[in-house]
Short mmCIF file of C-alpha atoms in Angstrom, two decimals:
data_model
loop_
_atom_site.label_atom_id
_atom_site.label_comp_id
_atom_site.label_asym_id
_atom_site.label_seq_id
_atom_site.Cartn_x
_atom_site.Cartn_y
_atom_site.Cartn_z
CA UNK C 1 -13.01 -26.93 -46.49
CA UNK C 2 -10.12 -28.24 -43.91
CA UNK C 3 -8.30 -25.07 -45.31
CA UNK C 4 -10.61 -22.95 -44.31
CA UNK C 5 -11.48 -24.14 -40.74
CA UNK C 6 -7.19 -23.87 -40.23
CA UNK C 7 -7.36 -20.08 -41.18
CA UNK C 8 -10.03 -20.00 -39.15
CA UNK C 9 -9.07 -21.64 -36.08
CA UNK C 10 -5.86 -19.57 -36.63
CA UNK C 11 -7.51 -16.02 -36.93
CA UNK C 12 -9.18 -16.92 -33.80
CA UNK C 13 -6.00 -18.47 -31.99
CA UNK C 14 -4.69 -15.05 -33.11
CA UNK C 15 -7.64 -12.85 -32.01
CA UNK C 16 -6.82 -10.82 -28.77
CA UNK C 17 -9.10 -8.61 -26.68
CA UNK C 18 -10.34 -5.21 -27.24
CA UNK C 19 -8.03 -2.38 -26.04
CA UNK C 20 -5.02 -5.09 -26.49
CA UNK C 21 -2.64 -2.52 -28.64
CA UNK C 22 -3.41 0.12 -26.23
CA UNK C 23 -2.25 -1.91 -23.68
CA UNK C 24 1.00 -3.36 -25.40
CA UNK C 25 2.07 0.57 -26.66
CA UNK C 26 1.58 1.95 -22.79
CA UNK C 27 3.42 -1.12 -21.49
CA UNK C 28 6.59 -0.49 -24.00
CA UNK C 29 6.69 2.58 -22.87
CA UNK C 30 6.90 1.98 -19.61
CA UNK C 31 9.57 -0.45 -19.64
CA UNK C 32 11.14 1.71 -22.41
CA UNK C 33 11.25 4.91 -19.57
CA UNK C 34 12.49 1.91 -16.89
CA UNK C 35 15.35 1.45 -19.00
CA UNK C 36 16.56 5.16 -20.09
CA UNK C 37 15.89 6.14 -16.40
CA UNK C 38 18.11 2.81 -15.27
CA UNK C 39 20.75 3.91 -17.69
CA UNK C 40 20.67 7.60 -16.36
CA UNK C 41 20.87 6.48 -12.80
CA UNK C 42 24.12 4.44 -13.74
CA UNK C 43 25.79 7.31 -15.49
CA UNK C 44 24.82 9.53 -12.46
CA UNK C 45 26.01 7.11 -9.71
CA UNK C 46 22.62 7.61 -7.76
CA UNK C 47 20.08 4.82 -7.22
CA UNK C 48 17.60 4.27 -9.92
CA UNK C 49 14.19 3.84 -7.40
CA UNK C 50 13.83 7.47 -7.26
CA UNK C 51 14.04 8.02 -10.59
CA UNK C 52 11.36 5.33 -10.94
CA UNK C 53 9.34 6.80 -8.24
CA UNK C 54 9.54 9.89 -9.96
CA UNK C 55 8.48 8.60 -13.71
CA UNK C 56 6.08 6.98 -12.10
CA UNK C 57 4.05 10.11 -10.49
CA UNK C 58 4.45 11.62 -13.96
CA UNK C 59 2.51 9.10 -15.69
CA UNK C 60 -0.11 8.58 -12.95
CA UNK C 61 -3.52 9.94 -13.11
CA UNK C 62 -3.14 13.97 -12.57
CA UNK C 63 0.64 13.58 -14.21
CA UNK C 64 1.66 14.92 -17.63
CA UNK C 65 2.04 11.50 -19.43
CA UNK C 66 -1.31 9.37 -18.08
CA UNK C 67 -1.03 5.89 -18.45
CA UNK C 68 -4.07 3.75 -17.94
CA UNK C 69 -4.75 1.13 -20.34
CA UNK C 70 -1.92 -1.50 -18.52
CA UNK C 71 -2.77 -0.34 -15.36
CA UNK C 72 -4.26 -3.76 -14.20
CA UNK C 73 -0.92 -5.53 -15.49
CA UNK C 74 1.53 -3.16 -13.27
CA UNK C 75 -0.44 -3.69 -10.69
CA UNK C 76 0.12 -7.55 -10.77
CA UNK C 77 3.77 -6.93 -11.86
CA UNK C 78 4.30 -5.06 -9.09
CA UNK C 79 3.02 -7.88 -6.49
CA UNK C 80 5.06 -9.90 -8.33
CA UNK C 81 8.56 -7.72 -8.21
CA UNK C 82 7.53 -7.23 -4.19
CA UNK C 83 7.80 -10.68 -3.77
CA UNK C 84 10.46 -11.18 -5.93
CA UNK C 85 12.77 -8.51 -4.06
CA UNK C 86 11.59 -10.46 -0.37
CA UNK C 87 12.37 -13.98 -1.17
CA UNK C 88 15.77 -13.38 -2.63
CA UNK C 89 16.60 -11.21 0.77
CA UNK C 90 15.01 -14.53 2.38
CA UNK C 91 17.57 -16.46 0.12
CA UNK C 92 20.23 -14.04 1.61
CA UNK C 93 20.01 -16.17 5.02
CA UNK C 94 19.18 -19.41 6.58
CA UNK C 95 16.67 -19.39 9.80
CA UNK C 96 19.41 -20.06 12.23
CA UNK C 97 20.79 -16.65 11.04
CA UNK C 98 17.40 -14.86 11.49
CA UNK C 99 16.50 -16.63 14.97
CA UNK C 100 20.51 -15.18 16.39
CA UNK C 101 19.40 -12.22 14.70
CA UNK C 102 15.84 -11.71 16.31
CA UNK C 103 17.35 -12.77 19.80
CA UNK C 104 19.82 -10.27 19.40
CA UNK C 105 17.63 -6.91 18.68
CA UNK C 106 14.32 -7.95 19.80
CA UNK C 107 14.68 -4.97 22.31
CA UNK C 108 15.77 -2.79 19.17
CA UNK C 109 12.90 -3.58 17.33
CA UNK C 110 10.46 -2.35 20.38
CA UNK C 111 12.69 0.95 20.97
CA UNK C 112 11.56 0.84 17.11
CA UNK C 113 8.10 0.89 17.32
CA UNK C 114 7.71 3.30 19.88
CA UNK C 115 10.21 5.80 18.50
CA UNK C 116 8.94 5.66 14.97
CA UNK C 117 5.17 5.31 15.55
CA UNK C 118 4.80 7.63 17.68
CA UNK C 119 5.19 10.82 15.54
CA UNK C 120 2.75 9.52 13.27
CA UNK C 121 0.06 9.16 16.06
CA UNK C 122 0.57 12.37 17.66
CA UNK C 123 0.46 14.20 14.70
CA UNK C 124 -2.95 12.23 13.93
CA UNK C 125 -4.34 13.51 17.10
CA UNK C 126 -3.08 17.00 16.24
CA UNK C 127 -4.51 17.26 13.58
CA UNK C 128 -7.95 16.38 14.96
CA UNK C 129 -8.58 12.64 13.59
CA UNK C 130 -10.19 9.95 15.20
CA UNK C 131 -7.39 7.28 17.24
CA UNK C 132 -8.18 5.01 14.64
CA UNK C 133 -6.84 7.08 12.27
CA UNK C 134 -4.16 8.26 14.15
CA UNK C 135 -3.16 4.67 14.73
CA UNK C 136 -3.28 4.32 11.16
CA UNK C 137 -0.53 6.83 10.58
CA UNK C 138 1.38 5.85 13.63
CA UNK C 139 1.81 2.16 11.35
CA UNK C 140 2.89 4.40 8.22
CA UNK C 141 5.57 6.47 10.25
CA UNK C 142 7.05 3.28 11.61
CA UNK C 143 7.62 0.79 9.22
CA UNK C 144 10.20 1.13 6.60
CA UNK C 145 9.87 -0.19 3.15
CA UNK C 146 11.30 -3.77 2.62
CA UNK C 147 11.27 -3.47 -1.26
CA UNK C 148 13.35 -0.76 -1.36
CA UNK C 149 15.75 -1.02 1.18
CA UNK C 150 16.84 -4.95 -0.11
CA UNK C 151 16.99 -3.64 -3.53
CA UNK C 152 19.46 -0.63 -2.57
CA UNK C 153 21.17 -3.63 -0.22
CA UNK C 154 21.53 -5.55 -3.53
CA UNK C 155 22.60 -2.06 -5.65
CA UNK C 156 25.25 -1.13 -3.12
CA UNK C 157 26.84 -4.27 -2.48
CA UNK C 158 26.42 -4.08 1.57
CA UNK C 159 24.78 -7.59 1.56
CA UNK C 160 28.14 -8.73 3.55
CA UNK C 161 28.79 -5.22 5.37
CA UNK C 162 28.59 -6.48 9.34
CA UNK C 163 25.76 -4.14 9.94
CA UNK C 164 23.41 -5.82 7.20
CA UNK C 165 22.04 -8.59 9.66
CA UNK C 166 21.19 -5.63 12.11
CA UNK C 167 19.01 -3.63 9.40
CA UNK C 168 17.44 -6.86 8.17
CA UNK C 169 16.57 -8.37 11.63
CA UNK C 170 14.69 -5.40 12.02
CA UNK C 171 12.90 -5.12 9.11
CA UNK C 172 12.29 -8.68 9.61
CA UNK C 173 10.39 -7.74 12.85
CA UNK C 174 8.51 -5.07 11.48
CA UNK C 175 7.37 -7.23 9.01
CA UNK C 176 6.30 -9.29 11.90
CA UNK C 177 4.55 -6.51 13.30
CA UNK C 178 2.42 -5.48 10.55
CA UNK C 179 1.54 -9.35 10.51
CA UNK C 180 -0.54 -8.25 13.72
CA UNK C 181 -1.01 -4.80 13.13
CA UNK C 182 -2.81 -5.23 9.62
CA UNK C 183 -5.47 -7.72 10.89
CA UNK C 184 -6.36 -5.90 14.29
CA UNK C 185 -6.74 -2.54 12.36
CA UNK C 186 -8.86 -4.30 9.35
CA UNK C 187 -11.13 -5.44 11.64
CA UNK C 188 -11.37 -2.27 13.90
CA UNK C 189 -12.34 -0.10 10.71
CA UNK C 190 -15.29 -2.10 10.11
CA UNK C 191 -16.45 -1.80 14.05
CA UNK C 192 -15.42 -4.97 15.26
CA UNK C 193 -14.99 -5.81 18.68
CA UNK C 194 -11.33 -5.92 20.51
CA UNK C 195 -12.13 -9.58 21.24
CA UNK C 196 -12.68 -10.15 17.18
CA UNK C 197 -9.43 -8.32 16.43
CA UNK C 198 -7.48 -10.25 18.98
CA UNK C 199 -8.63 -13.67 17.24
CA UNK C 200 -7.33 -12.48 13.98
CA UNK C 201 -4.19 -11.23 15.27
CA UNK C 202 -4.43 -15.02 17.00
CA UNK C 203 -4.51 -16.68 13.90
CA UNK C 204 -1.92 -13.91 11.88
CA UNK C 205 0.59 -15.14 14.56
CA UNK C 206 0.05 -18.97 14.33
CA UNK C 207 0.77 -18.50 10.73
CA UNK C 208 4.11 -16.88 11.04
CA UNK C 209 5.48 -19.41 13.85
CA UNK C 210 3.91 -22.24 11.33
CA UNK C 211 5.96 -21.06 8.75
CA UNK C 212 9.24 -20.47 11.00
CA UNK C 213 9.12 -23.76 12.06
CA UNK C 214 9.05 -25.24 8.87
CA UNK C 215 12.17 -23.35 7.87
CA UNK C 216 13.87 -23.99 11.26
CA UNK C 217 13.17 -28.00 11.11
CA UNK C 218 12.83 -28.97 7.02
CA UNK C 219 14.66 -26.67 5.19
CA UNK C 220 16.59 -29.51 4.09
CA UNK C 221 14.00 -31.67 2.90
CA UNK C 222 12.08 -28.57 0.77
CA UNK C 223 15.07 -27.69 -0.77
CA UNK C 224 15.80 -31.67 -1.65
CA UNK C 225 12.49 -31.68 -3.10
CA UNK C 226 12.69 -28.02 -5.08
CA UNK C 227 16.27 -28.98 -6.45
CA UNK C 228 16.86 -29.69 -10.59
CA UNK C 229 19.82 -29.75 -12.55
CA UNK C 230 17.44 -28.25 -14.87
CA UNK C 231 17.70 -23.83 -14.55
CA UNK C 232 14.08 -24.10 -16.68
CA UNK C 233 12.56 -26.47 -14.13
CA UNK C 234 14.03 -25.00 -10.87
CA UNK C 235 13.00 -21.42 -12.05
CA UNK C 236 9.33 -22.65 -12.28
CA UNK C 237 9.61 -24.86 -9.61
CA UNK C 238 10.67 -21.67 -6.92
CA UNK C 239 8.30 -19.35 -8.37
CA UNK C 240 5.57 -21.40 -8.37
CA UNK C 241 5.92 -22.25 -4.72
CA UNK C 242 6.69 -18.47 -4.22
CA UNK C 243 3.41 -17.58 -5.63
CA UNK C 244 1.54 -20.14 -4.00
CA UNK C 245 2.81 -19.43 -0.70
CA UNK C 246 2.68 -15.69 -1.17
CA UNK C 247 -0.60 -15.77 -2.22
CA UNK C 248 -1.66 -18.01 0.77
CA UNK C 249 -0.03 -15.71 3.03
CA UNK C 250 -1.78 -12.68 1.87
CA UNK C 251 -5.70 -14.71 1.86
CA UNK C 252 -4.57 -15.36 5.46
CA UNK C 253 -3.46 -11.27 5.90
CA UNK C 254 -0.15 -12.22 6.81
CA UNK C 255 1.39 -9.95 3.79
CA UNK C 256 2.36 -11.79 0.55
CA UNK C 257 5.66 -10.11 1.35
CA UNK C 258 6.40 -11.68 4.87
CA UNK C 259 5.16 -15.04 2.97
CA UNK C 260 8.08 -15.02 0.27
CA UNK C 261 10.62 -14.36 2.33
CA UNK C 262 9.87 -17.04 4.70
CA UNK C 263 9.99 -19.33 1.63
CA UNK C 264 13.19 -17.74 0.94
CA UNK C 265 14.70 -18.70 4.45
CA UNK C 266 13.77 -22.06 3.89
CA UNK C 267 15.86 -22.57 0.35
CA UNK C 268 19.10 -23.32 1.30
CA UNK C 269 22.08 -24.99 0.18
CA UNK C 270 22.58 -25.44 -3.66
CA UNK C 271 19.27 -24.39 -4.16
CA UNK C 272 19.77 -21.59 -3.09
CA UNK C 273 22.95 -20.46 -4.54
CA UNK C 274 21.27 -21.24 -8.60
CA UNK C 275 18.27 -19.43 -7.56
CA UNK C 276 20.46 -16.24 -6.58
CA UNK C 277 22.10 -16.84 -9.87
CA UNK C 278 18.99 -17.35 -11.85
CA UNK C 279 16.42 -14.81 -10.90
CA UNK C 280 18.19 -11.28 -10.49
CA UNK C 281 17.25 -9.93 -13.64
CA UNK C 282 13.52 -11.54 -13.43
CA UNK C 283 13.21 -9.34 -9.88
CA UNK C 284 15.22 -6.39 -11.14
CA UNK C 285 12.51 -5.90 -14.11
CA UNK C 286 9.48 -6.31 -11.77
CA UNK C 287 11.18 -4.32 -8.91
CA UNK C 288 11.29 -1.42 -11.44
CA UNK C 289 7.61 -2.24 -12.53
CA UNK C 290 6.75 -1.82 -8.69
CA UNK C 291 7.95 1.03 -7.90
CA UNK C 292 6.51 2.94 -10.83
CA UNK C 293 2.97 1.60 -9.91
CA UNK C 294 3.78 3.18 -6.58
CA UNK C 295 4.42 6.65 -8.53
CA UNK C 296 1.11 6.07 -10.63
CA UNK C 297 -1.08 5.41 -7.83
CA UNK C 298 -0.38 8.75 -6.17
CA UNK C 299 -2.03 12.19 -7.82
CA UNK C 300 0.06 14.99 -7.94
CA UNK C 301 -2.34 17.46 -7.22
CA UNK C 302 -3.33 15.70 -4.26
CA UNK C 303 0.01 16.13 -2.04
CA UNK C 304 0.30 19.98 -2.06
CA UNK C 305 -2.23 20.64 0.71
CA UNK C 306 -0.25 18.13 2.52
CA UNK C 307 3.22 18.81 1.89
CA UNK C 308 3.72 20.70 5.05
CA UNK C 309 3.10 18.29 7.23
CA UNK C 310 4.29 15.53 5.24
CA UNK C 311 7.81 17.03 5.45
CA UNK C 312 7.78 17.79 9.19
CA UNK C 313 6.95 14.33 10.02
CA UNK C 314 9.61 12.96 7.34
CA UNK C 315 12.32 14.62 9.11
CA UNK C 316 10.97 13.93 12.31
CA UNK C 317 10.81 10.21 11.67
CA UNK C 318 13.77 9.94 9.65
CA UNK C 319 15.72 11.45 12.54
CA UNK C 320 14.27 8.53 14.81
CA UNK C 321 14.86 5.93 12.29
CA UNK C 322 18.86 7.15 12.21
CA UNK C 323 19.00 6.98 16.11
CA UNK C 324 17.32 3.35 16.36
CA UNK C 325 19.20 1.82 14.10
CA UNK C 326 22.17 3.66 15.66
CA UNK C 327 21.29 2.37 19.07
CA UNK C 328 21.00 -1.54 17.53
CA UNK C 329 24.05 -1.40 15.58
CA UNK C 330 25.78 0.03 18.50
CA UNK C 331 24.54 -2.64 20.60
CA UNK C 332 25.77 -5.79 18.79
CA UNK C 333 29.36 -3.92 18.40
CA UNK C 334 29.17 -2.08 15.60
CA UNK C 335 31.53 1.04 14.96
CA UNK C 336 30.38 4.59 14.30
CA UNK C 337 30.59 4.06 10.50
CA UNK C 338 28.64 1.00 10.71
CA UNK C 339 26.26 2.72 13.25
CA UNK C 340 25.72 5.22 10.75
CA UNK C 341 25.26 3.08 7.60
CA UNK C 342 22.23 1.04 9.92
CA UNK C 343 20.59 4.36 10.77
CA UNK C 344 20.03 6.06 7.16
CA UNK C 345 19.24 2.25 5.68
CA UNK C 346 16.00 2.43 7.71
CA UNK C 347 14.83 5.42 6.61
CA UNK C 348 12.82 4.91 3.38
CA UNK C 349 9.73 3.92 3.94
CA UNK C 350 7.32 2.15 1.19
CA UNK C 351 4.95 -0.56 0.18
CA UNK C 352 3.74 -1.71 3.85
CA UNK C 353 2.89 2.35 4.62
CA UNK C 354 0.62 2.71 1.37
CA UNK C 355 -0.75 -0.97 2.47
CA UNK C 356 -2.00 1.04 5.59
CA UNK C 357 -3.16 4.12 4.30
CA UNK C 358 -5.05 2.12 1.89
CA UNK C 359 -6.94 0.45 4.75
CA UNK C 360 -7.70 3.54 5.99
CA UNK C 361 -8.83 5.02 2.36
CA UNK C 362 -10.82 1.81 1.57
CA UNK C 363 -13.14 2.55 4.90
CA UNK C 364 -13.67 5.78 4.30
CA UNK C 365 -12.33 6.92 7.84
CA UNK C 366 -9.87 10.02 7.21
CA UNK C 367 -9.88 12.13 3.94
CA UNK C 368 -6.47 13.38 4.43
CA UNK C 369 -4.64 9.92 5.45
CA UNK C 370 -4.61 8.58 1.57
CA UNK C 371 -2.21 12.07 0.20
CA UNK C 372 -0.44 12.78 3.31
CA UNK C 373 0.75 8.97 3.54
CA UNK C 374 1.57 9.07 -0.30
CA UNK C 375 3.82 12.52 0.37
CA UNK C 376 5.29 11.18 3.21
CA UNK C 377 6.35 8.10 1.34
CA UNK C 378 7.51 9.85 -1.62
CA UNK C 379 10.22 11.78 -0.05
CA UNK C 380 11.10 9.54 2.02
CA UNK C 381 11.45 6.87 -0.67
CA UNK C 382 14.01 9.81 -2.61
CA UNK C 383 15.51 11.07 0.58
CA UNK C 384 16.31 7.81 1.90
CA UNK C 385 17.39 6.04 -0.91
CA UNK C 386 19.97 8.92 -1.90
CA UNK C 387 21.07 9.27 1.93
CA UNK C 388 22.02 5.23 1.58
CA UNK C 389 23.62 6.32 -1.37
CA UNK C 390 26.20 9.38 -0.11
CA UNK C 391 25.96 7.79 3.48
CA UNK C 392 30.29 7.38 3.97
CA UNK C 393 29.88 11.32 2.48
CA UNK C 394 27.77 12.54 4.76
CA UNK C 395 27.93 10.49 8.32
CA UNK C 396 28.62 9.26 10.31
CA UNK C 397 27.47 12.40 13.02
CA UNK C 398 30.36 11.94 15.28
CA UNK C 399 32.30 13.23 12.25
CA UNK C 400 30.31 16.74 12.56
CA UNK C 401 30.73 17.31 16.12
CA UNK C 402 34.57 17.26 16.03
CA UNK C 403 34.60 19.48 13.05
CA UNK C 404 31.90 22.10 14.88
CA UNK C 405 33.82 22.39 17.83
CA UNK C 406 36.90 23.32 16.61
CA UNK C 407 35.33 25.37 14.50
CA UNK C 408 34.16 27.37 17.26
#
């Protein structure tokens, strides 16, 4: 009788959901394609996000290999490699380096916004949509993708190039930005007042300075209390507050992103230096998982109608990108290579922008905003990424104008 209530507890203990096979096979294959692509990638010498991108629109809805039964599980694996990738560039730095940093190119990061948003809203308006809309766009033109540009950071080695503070301090402050941008727009789109939007923005921007001032004051004293000798108890011990804090960050619409790498400032000292050692592979495998939900969200058949003006605004805006981050590199004393190496680091663009079409999308407010956002991204995502890639080939400009002139 006891034997039989074992098998049976066991056969339930054993007993998983409807649809779980489908869901394990699709998932293999998946990180099966992550890996061959990775692999491929190495053997080229080109970095292995496009490739991912790439895989990823193939197996989307629309693609030639749909995937759709572990759809729900990418999606959380990709929140999860997004704020994996954030709080190790958080790690990267203490909060005395970000606060020089911020003081340094807070006029960089406004020649940013208007120089990159811009395009986006005048092309919104020329196209006939509503200034919402066109606002909407204007916050997908200018900020560039996070994700991407600390993984490449990480691929490249450039982590101690001089320029790196000057591309992070800016992508810091976008960040920032979309900590305002996000709630004022979410509220406008369901007809709120200006008054209503301001008090969320209020509240966005009492969270951030909350959370700087913890990492300015008691970084010390969070990191005394994270520590362990033991890798198995520190591991769960940062990702749990990760999580926790990420999560809290994105109830409060701050961005679960902005959230981990403020955590990430705040590790310091030994801490720090096991987590870095610890937890690349974790974020490398869900940084691969993120960017080929990013492929599967988009449907191919949905970006030719908008491919036209998708690439006129990608070159557009990846012009001004190059010149901004020019301009701020140039600034802080920065040579030409340098210069050049800050401009084309900018220019992907990523998670935040499809964050903001999907505002738009969600409300129903402009048709067109979901495919021409995901187009937009999607070359910039490949263009950018291999431009970081070949950047001493190519750049840095005042290498072309020498060569023209004499030429003529």
């Amino acid at each position: 009788m006891l034997l039989d209530g074992g098998v049976h507890a066991l056969r339930v203990a054993a007993a998983a959901p409807a649809g779980t096979s489908a869901v394990l096979l699709e998932l293999g294959v998946v990180l099966l394609v992550l890996a061959v692509l990775g692999r491929i990638a190495a053997k080229l010498g080109i970095p292995s996000i496009p490739l991912y991108l790439l895989a990823g629109l193939l197996m989307g809805d629309g693609g030639f290999i749909p995937v759709s039964a572990g759809e729900d599980f990418l999606a959380v694996g990709a929140q999860i490699g997004v704020v994996l990738l954030l709080l190790l560039l958080g790690l990267e730095y203490s909060p005395q380096d970000l606060q020089h940093g911020l003081r340094t190119t807070w006029q960089a990061g406004l020649v940013d916004g208007l120089a990159n948003g811009a395009p986006g809203f005048v092309l919104g308006l020329l196209l006939g949509w509503s200034m919402t809309a066109s606002l909407l766009l204007a916050g997908v033109t200018y900020i560039s993708s996070s994700g991407i540009i600390a993984r490449l950071l990480d691929d490249f080695d450039r982590y101690a190039n001089r320029e790196t503070p000057v591309i992070l301090s800016l992508l810091v402050m976008e960040d920032i930005v979309m900590a305002v941008f996000l709630p004022i727009m979410a509220v406008l789109l369901v007809g709120a007042s200006l008054v209503q939007g301001a008090v969320a923005a209020g509240i966005a921007i009492a969270i951030v300075a909350g959370a700087f001032f913890i990492s300015l004051k008691f970084s010390a004293h969070v990191s005394k209390v994270v520590h362990s000798h033991s890798r198995e108890l520190l591991l769960l011990s940062v990702l749990g507050l990760a999580f926790v804090v990420a999560g809290l960050a994105e109830a409060a619409q701050v961005s679960a992103a902005v959230g981990a790498f403020l955590l990430g400032l705040t590790l310091s000292g030994q801490v720090a230096d096991d987590v870095r050692t610890l937890m690349p592979p974790l974020r490398d495998v869900f940084g691969g998982i993120f960017f080929v939900f990013f492929g599967l969200t988009i449907d191919p058949r949905d970006l030719v109608p908008v491919l036209l003006p998708a690439l006129a605004l990608a070159v557009v805006t990846a012009a001004t990108k190059v010149a901004t981050g020019m301009w701020a590199a140039r600034r802080v004393g920065i040579g030409p290579k340098g210069q050049w190496r800050t401009g084309v680091s900018l220019i992907p663009r990523g998670e935040f922008s499809i964050v903001i079409a999907g505002l738009g999308i969600t409300a129903g407010i402009q048709p067109q905003l979901g495919p021409l956002a995901a187009a937009y991204v999607l070359i910039l995502a490949v263009a950018g990424s291999l431009m970081m890639r070949f950047a001493a080939r190519i750049g840095p400009p005042s290498r072309w104008v020498p060569a023209a002139l004499s030429r003529s």
